[in-house]
Amino acid sequence: MSPNDQNFYRIQKLPPYVFAVINEMKAKARAAGQDVVDLGMGNPDGETPTIVVDKLIEAARNPKNHRYSVSRGIQKLREEICKRYKRNYNVDLDPEKEAIVTMGAKDALAHLLFATIGPGDVVVSPNPAYPIHQYGVIMSEGHAQMLPMPDPETFMGRLEELYKESPKPPKMLLISFPHNPTTTCVDLAYMTRLVELAKQHGTLIVHDFAYADLGFDGYRPPSILEVPGAKDCAVEIYSMSKSYNMAGWRVGFCLGNAKMIAALARIKSYLDYGVFQPIQIAAIVALRECEEETHKIREFYKKRRDCLVDGLCRAGWPVAPPQGTMFLWAALPERYAPLGSLEFSKLLMEKALVAVSPGIGFGPMGEGHVRFALIENEHRTRQATRAIGHFLRKEGSDEVPAPAEVIASAPR
């Protein structure tokens, strides 16, 4: 057998990449000189605070910072994230045992799953879901048990049923609130119920808190670590990507249960030498001095949210404003529901030159929806909603095309 005939064990577990279809259409349209408004991938377009960039430049000029760092993250950065949790959530964390720096949230999730999940271990997550929540489990040899989450109470009810019906409780509960892609938000009482269930049945909890600072209209997303006793079973993953406009910097943290943090630290010690040290030094400045920036960023996304919601409603596509995240999760217009989310997204790209993410890409229970990301300014967002309105009115009298064969869901 030649090398080209080889199959790769874990790669075979990953389905085709749904989002690639829209990405290819977008690339072709732009190559032809067409102006595409991209509301697909959740890639923040805002500037990192100047003081943070200046500190990076200063630190990068110091040859001492050009050497290997440490996989757990430098001490002062771990101390600073623990101070932030004390200020914002009144949560006490030990920077030595209950905090680790990661290369963004994906690094934390993927490596934590590799460190804690074994063959056949059941990991429960809501569906639809951010793809790494499902496929990180699969690549770690676990069993991804996806439960529907049209709303928080439905997910809670199904989870309680699972505990009653399964002979063996799930090893882990992997959640994220505010939720990507559905934007579902919960309160601290809901988190408390999850922790109580987990402790009762010996289940670990991983809470992906990527949108910790993006709650609107007075809503404050709760940290699961605010629940008394949560550290007995839970860790939380916090990222600087959205809160500080530092997506490309790849700085995240895993915080909470000391045993899980130790497992993650051990596996990372074999895999990497940590984030480039000047980036870590700049991140310290962000955590110390840029809290006000996180409030400005939240308002920035709120204005974009309001602009998008207003524009879609004017276009004849009624949607509700999300309470959190940098996304809007929209049911397909009723007339186009038979098409499915991928075919509708292709049609929107072709006819309106607006790129969105098809719901099927977030799992089978995402079908019937598309996700808009708030990554274009208000002028461009209004341009997109006007184009969508023109498309919906123009196509309204035409026959809706028959749906094509559905492509499997995939990570982005």
XYZ file of C-alpha atoms in Angstrom:
412
model
C 0.000 0.000 0.000
C 1.374 3.409 -0.961
C 1.296 6.332 1.487
C -1.387 7.981 -0.659
C -3.688 5.006 -0.075
C -3.488 5.276 3.702
C -6.535 6.247 5.747
C -6.072 8.338 8.869
C -8.008 7.032 11.837
C -9.182 10.278 13.450
C -9.592 12.222 10.213
C -12.108 9.621 9.043
C -14.283 10.526 12.028
C -14.744 14.088 10.764
C -17.584 14.709 8.276
C -17.390 16.986 5.222
C -16.953 20.672 5.898
C -20.340 22.334 5.318
C -19.076 25.897 5.720
C -16.582 25.333 2.893
C -19.464 25.484 0.411
C -20.332 29.060 1.392
C -16.649 30.018 1.712
C -15.993 28.834 -1.840
C -18.956 30.789 -3.214
C -17.766 33.862 -1.313
C -14.232 33.553 -2.688
C -15.476 33.175 -6.272
C -17.791 36.176 -5.960
C -15.006 38.366 -4.575
C -12.596 37.181 -7.256
C -15.187 38.341 -9.803
C -15.223 41.787 -8.195
C -18.543 41.408 -6.375
C -19.039 43.068 -2.985
C -19.935 40.331 -0.490
C -21.069 41.270 3.016
C -19.670 38.507 5.202
C -21.800 37.790 8.278
C -20.604 34.188 8.489
C -17.590 33.374 10.641
C -17.505 34.959 14.125
C -14.194 36.736 13.617
C -14.099 40.046 15.570
C -13.095 43.031 13.472
C -12.448 45.513 16.298
C -9.015 46.824 17.274
C -7.161 45.495 20.292
C -6.742 48.306 22.885
C -3.717 50.467 22.015
C -2.124 50.068 25.446
C -2.080 46.289 24.931
C -0.499 46.544 21.471
C 2.135 48.961 22.790
C 3.008 46.558 25.607
C 3.367 43.696 23.129
C 5.815 45.735 21.038
C 7.817 46.707 24.093
C 7.977 43.134 25.401
C 8.831 41.716 21.988
C 11.909 43.947 21.817
C 13.315 42.329 24.961
C 15.466 39.331 23.948
C 14.689 37.656 27.277
C 11.128 37.129 26.025
C 12.256 35.343 22.868
C 12.945 32.101 24.712
C 10.517 29.308 25.481
C 7.828 30.270 27.959
C 6.024 27.764 30.216
C 3.079 25.648 29.112
C 0.976 26.616 32.161
C 1.382 30.337 31.482
C 3.513 32.809 33.392
C 2.755 33.327 37.066
C 1.672 36.977 36.864
C -0.833 36.270 34.105
C -2.405 33.450 36.103
C -2.557 35.746 39.115
C -4.209 38.480 37.050
C -7.027 36.287 35.726
C -7.697 35.112 39.286
C -7.937 38.752 40.400
C -10.427 39.449 37.606
C -12.614 36.559 38.742
C -12.525 37.919 42.288
C -13.476 41.437 41.114
C -16.185 40.413 38.683
C -17.656 37.255 40.221
C -16.400 37.205 43.822
C -14.779 33.846 43.072
C -11.543 32.866 44.832
C -9.062 30.936 42.681
C -5.601 29.617 43.446
C -3.314 30.684 40.561
C -1.054 27.683 41.227
C -3.653 24.901 41.226
C -6.857 26.329 39.777
C -5.726 28.390 36.772
C -3.855 27.657 33.560
C -3.190 29.771 30.452
C -4.162 28.233 27.102
C -3.812 29.127 23.433
C -7.388 30.317 23.246
C -10.564 28.445 24.180
C -10.177 25.773 21.479
C -6.799 24.713 22.855
C -8.279 24.457 26.333
C -11.271 22.417 25.158
C -9.424 20.048 22.847
C -6.542 19.293 25.212
C -8.778 19.039 28.269
C -10.880 16.439 26.467
C -7.753 14.504 25.478
C -6.614 14.639 29.102
C -9.871 13.545 30.761
C -11.959 11.521 28.290
C -11.370 7.883 27.412
C -12.925 5.356 25.007
C -16.687 5.282 25.397
C -16.930 8.016 28.032
C -20.196 9.896 27.511
C -19.965 13.669 27.164
C -23.298 15.502 27.055
C -23.702 18.781 25.169
C -26.591 20.851 23.843
C -27.282 20.627 20.117
C -26.871 22.632 17.949
C -23.380 23.358 19.215
C -20.056 24.956 18.430
C -18.442 22.103 16.456
C -15.437 21.476 18.744
C -17.906 20.580 21.519
C -18.965 17.545 19.506
C -15.923 16.656 17.447
C -13.402 17.274 20.221
C -15.173 14.497 22.110
C -15.187 12.201 19.085
C -11.458 12.748 18.438
C -10.826 11.932 22.109
C -12.551 8.547 21.667
C -15.523 9.615 23.780
C -19.205 9.327 22.941
C -20.828 12.684 22.163
C -24.366 12.602 23.549
C -26.146 15.585 22.025
C -29.389 16.756 23.626
C -31.716 19.240 21.920
C -31.770 22.776 23.275
C -34.592 24.763 21.678
C -34.718 26.471 25.086
C -32.927 26.000 28.445
C -35.740 24.103 30.178
C -36.022 21.555 27.385
C -32.315 20.818 27.661
C -32.549 20.542 31.454
C -35.525 18.188 31.189
C -33.753 15.926 28.702
C -30.638 15.921 30.877
C -32.662 14.860 33.936
C -34.274 12.094 31.871
C -30.852 10.912 30.739
C -29.669 10.601 34.336
C -32.769 8.577 35.222
C -32.644 6.274 32.199
C -28.910 5.605 31.721
C -27.333 2.769 33.697
C -24.119 4.791 33.867
C -24.087 8.596 34.298
C -22.234 10.730 31.743
C -18.579 11.407 32.470
C -18.831 15.063 31.501
C -21.280 17.844 30.758
C -19.901 20.322 28.189
C -21.926 23.535 28.071
C -21.617 27.143 26.940
C -23.778 30.062 28.048
C -24.297 32.521 26.402
C -24.505 29.831 23.747
C -23.017 29.665 20.271
C -24.834 29.401 17.871
C -28.309 29.711 19.438
C -27.485 32.722 21.712
C -29.401 31.000 24.543
C -28.760 32.639 27.918
C -29.357 31.335 31.450
C -29.215 32.683 34.988
C -27.226 31.612 38.045
C -30.121 29.514 39.358
C -29.944 27.409 36.179
C -26.201 26.953 36.614
C -26.821 25.913 40.210
C -29.214 23.171 39.070
C -26.584 21.873 36.637
C -23.925 21.770 39.357
C -26.269 19.991 41.768
C -27.091 17.341 39.159
C -23.424 16.850 38.289
C -22.316 16.494 41.907
C -25.147 14.093 42.641
C -24.090 11.785 39.805
C -20.308 12.254 39.775
C -20.236 14.134 36.451
C -17.582 16.685 35.503
C -18.626 20.027 33.993
C -16.761 22.128 31.437
C -18.290 25.551 30.837
C -17.090 27.371 27.721
C -17.478 31.030 28.734
C -16.321 32.643 25.488
C -19.047 35.327 25.590
C -18.708 36.140 29.290
C -18.755 39.899 28.711
C -21.307 40.067 25.879
C -24.631 40.283 27.685
C -27.104 42.973 26.617
C -30.041 44.949 28.002
C -28.964 44.534 31.622
C -28.271 40.804 31.360
C -25.037 39.736 33.087
C -23.851 36.265 32.077
C -23.098 34.229 35.219
C -19.892 32.308 35.771
C -20.528 28.709 36.774
C -17.787 29.166 39.393
C -20.137 31.546 41.234
C -22.172 28.498 42.265
C -21.110 27.397 45.779
C -19.135 24.157 45.517
C -18.811 24.344 41.719
C -15.044 23.871 41.884
C -15.676 20.357 43.224
C -16.734 19.279 39.728
C -16.402 22.147 37.243
C -13.938 24.155 35.221
C -14.637 27.250 33.179
C -12.884 28.302 30.001
C -12.488 32.060 29.619
C -11.148 33.684 26.466
C -9.815 37.173 25.755
C -10.844 36.922 22.091
C -14.190 38.702 22.229
C -13.961 40.593 25.518
C -10.757 42.421 24.557
C -10.778 42.170 20.729
C -7.827 39.777 20.955
C -9.056 36.887 18.779
C -5.823 36.445 16.833
C -3.664 36.677 19.942
C -4.910 33.263 21.166
C -5.060 33.818 24.916
C -7.482 31.830 27.031
C -7.691 30.274 30.471
C -9.042 27.144 32.121
C -10.115 27.793 35.706
C -11.620 25.835 38.572
C -11.398 22.170 39.571
C -7.777 21.488 40.560
C -7.764 17.880 39.379
C -8.892 18.779 35.865
C -6.477 21.720 35.740
C -3.626 19.375 36.747
C -4.597 16.914 33.999
C -4.643 19.697 31.410
C -1.305 21.048 32.660
C 0.281 17.622 32.402
C -0.856 16.931 28.851
C 0.139 20.445 27.725
C 3.597 19.951 29.205
C 4.107 17.284 26.529
C 2.581 19.333 23.707
C 3.665 22.972 23.898
C 5.731 25.655 25.624
C 2.823 28.025 26.055
C 1.823 31.297 24.443
C 4.606 33.587 23.142
C 5.702 35.420 26.281
C 5.290 39.015 24.991
C 1.646 38.186 24.266
C 1.216 36.961 27.828
C 2.804 40.146 29.185
C 0.467 42.264 27.042
C -2.489 40.178 28.239
C -1.584 41.089 31.830
C -1.944 44.772 30.896
C -5.315 44.069 29.265
C -6.659 42.349 32.377
C -5.297 45.060 34.681
C -6.141 48.195 32.760
C -8.765 47.534 30.078
C -11.928 46.587 31.949
C -13.630 49.705 30.624
C -12.787 48.541 27.096
C -14.859 45.384 27.634
C -17.885 47.592 28.381
C -17.287 49.600 25.200
C -16.962 46.401 23.180
C -20.263 45.136 24.603
C -22.028 48.354 23.552
C -20.344 48.119 20.153
C -21.922 44.684 19.570
C -25.272 45.808 20.963
C -25.474 48.603 18.371
C -24.685 46.127 15.615
C -27.256 43.706 17.004
C -29.941 46.400 16.990
C -29.009 47.446 13.465
C -29.217 43.874 12.168
C -32.471 43.046 13.954
C -34.119 46.259 12.773
C -32.914 45.725 9.206
C -34.086 42.113 8.996
C -37.494 42.984 10.428
C -37.827 45.788 7.868
C -36.816 43.296 5.178
C -39.739 41.062 6.108
C -37.733 38.551 8.120
C -38.938 38.908 11.734
C -36.248 38.029 14.302
C -35.850 38.578 18.043
C -32.822 40.402 19.493
C -30.395 38.031 21.244
C -29.632 38.668 24.906
C -25.979 37.728 24.533
C -23.074 36.693 22.224
C -21.956 38.308 18.955
C -24.454 36.337 16.876
C -28.071 36.230 15.808
C -29.728 32.818 15.369
C -32.592 33.102 12.913
C -35.201 30.586 11.789
C -35.417 30.436 8.001
C -38.216 32.522 6.488
C -41.226 30.194 6.398
C -41.359 30.114 2.614
C -37.781 28.839 2.416
C -37.905 26.308 5.242
C -38.294 23.339 2.812
C -34.943 24.243 1.238
C -32.935 23.596 4.377
C -30.300 25.874 5.834
C -27.444 25.068 3.445
C -29.437 25.588 0.247
C -30.984 28.758 1.637
C -27.532 30.081 2.615
C -26.296 29.365 -0.908
C -29.294 31.187 -2.348
C -28.693 34.179 -0.061
C -25.060 34.254 -1.149
C -25.949 34.018 -4.827
C -28.854 36.467 -4.914
C -28.093 38.948 -2.124
C -24.286 38.634 -1.829
C -24.634 38.084 1.922
C -22.727 35.225 3.575
C -24.205 33.534 6.658
C -23.538 30.227 8.415
C -26.037 27.421 7.707
C -27.464 25.903 10.869
C -26.791 22.331 9.723
C -23.083 23.078 10.159
C -23.646 23.167 13.927
C -25.260 19.733 14.046
C -28.510 18.126 12.862
C -30.596 20.078 15.363
C -29.370 23.319 13.837
C -31.314 22.636 10.659
C -33.952 25.225 9.842
C -31.783 28.141 11.029
C -28.895 30.324 9.930
C -26.415 32.216 12.095
C -25.491 35.840 11.494
C -22.241 37.121 13.035
C -22.021 40.778 14.085
C -18.717 41.309 12.313
C -19.537 44.092 9.857
C -20.036 47.754 10.730
C -23.504 49.297 10.810
C -23.224 50.721 7.287
C -22.329 47.305 5.870
C -24.974 45.612 7.995
C -27.657 47.945 6.593
C -26.323 47.196 3.101
C -26.781 43.482 3.824
C -30.329 43.790 5.178
C -31.385 45.976 2.236
C -30.035 43.338 -0.149
C -31.837 40.603 1.795
C -35.078 42.603 1.677
C -34.728 43.070 -2.082
C -34.047 39.338 -2.486
C -37.058 38.318 -0.383
C -39.400 40.664 -2.243
C -38.052 39.772 -5.690
C -38.071 36.037 -5.071
C -41.396 36.152 -3.270
C -43.405 35.521 -6.425
C -41.049 32.907 -7.828
C -41.178 29.199 -7.163
C -38.793 28.095 -4.416
C -36.131 25.725 -5.807
C -36.253 22.106 -4.696
C -33.777 21.290 -1.922
C -30.561 19.534 -2.936
C -29.061 16.571 -1.126
C -28.151 17.555 2.442
C -24.443 17.583 3.284
C -23.346 16.362 6.694
C -22.586 18.858 9.425
C -18.998 19.777 10.170
C -16.763 22.012 12.244
C -15.669 25.356 10.918
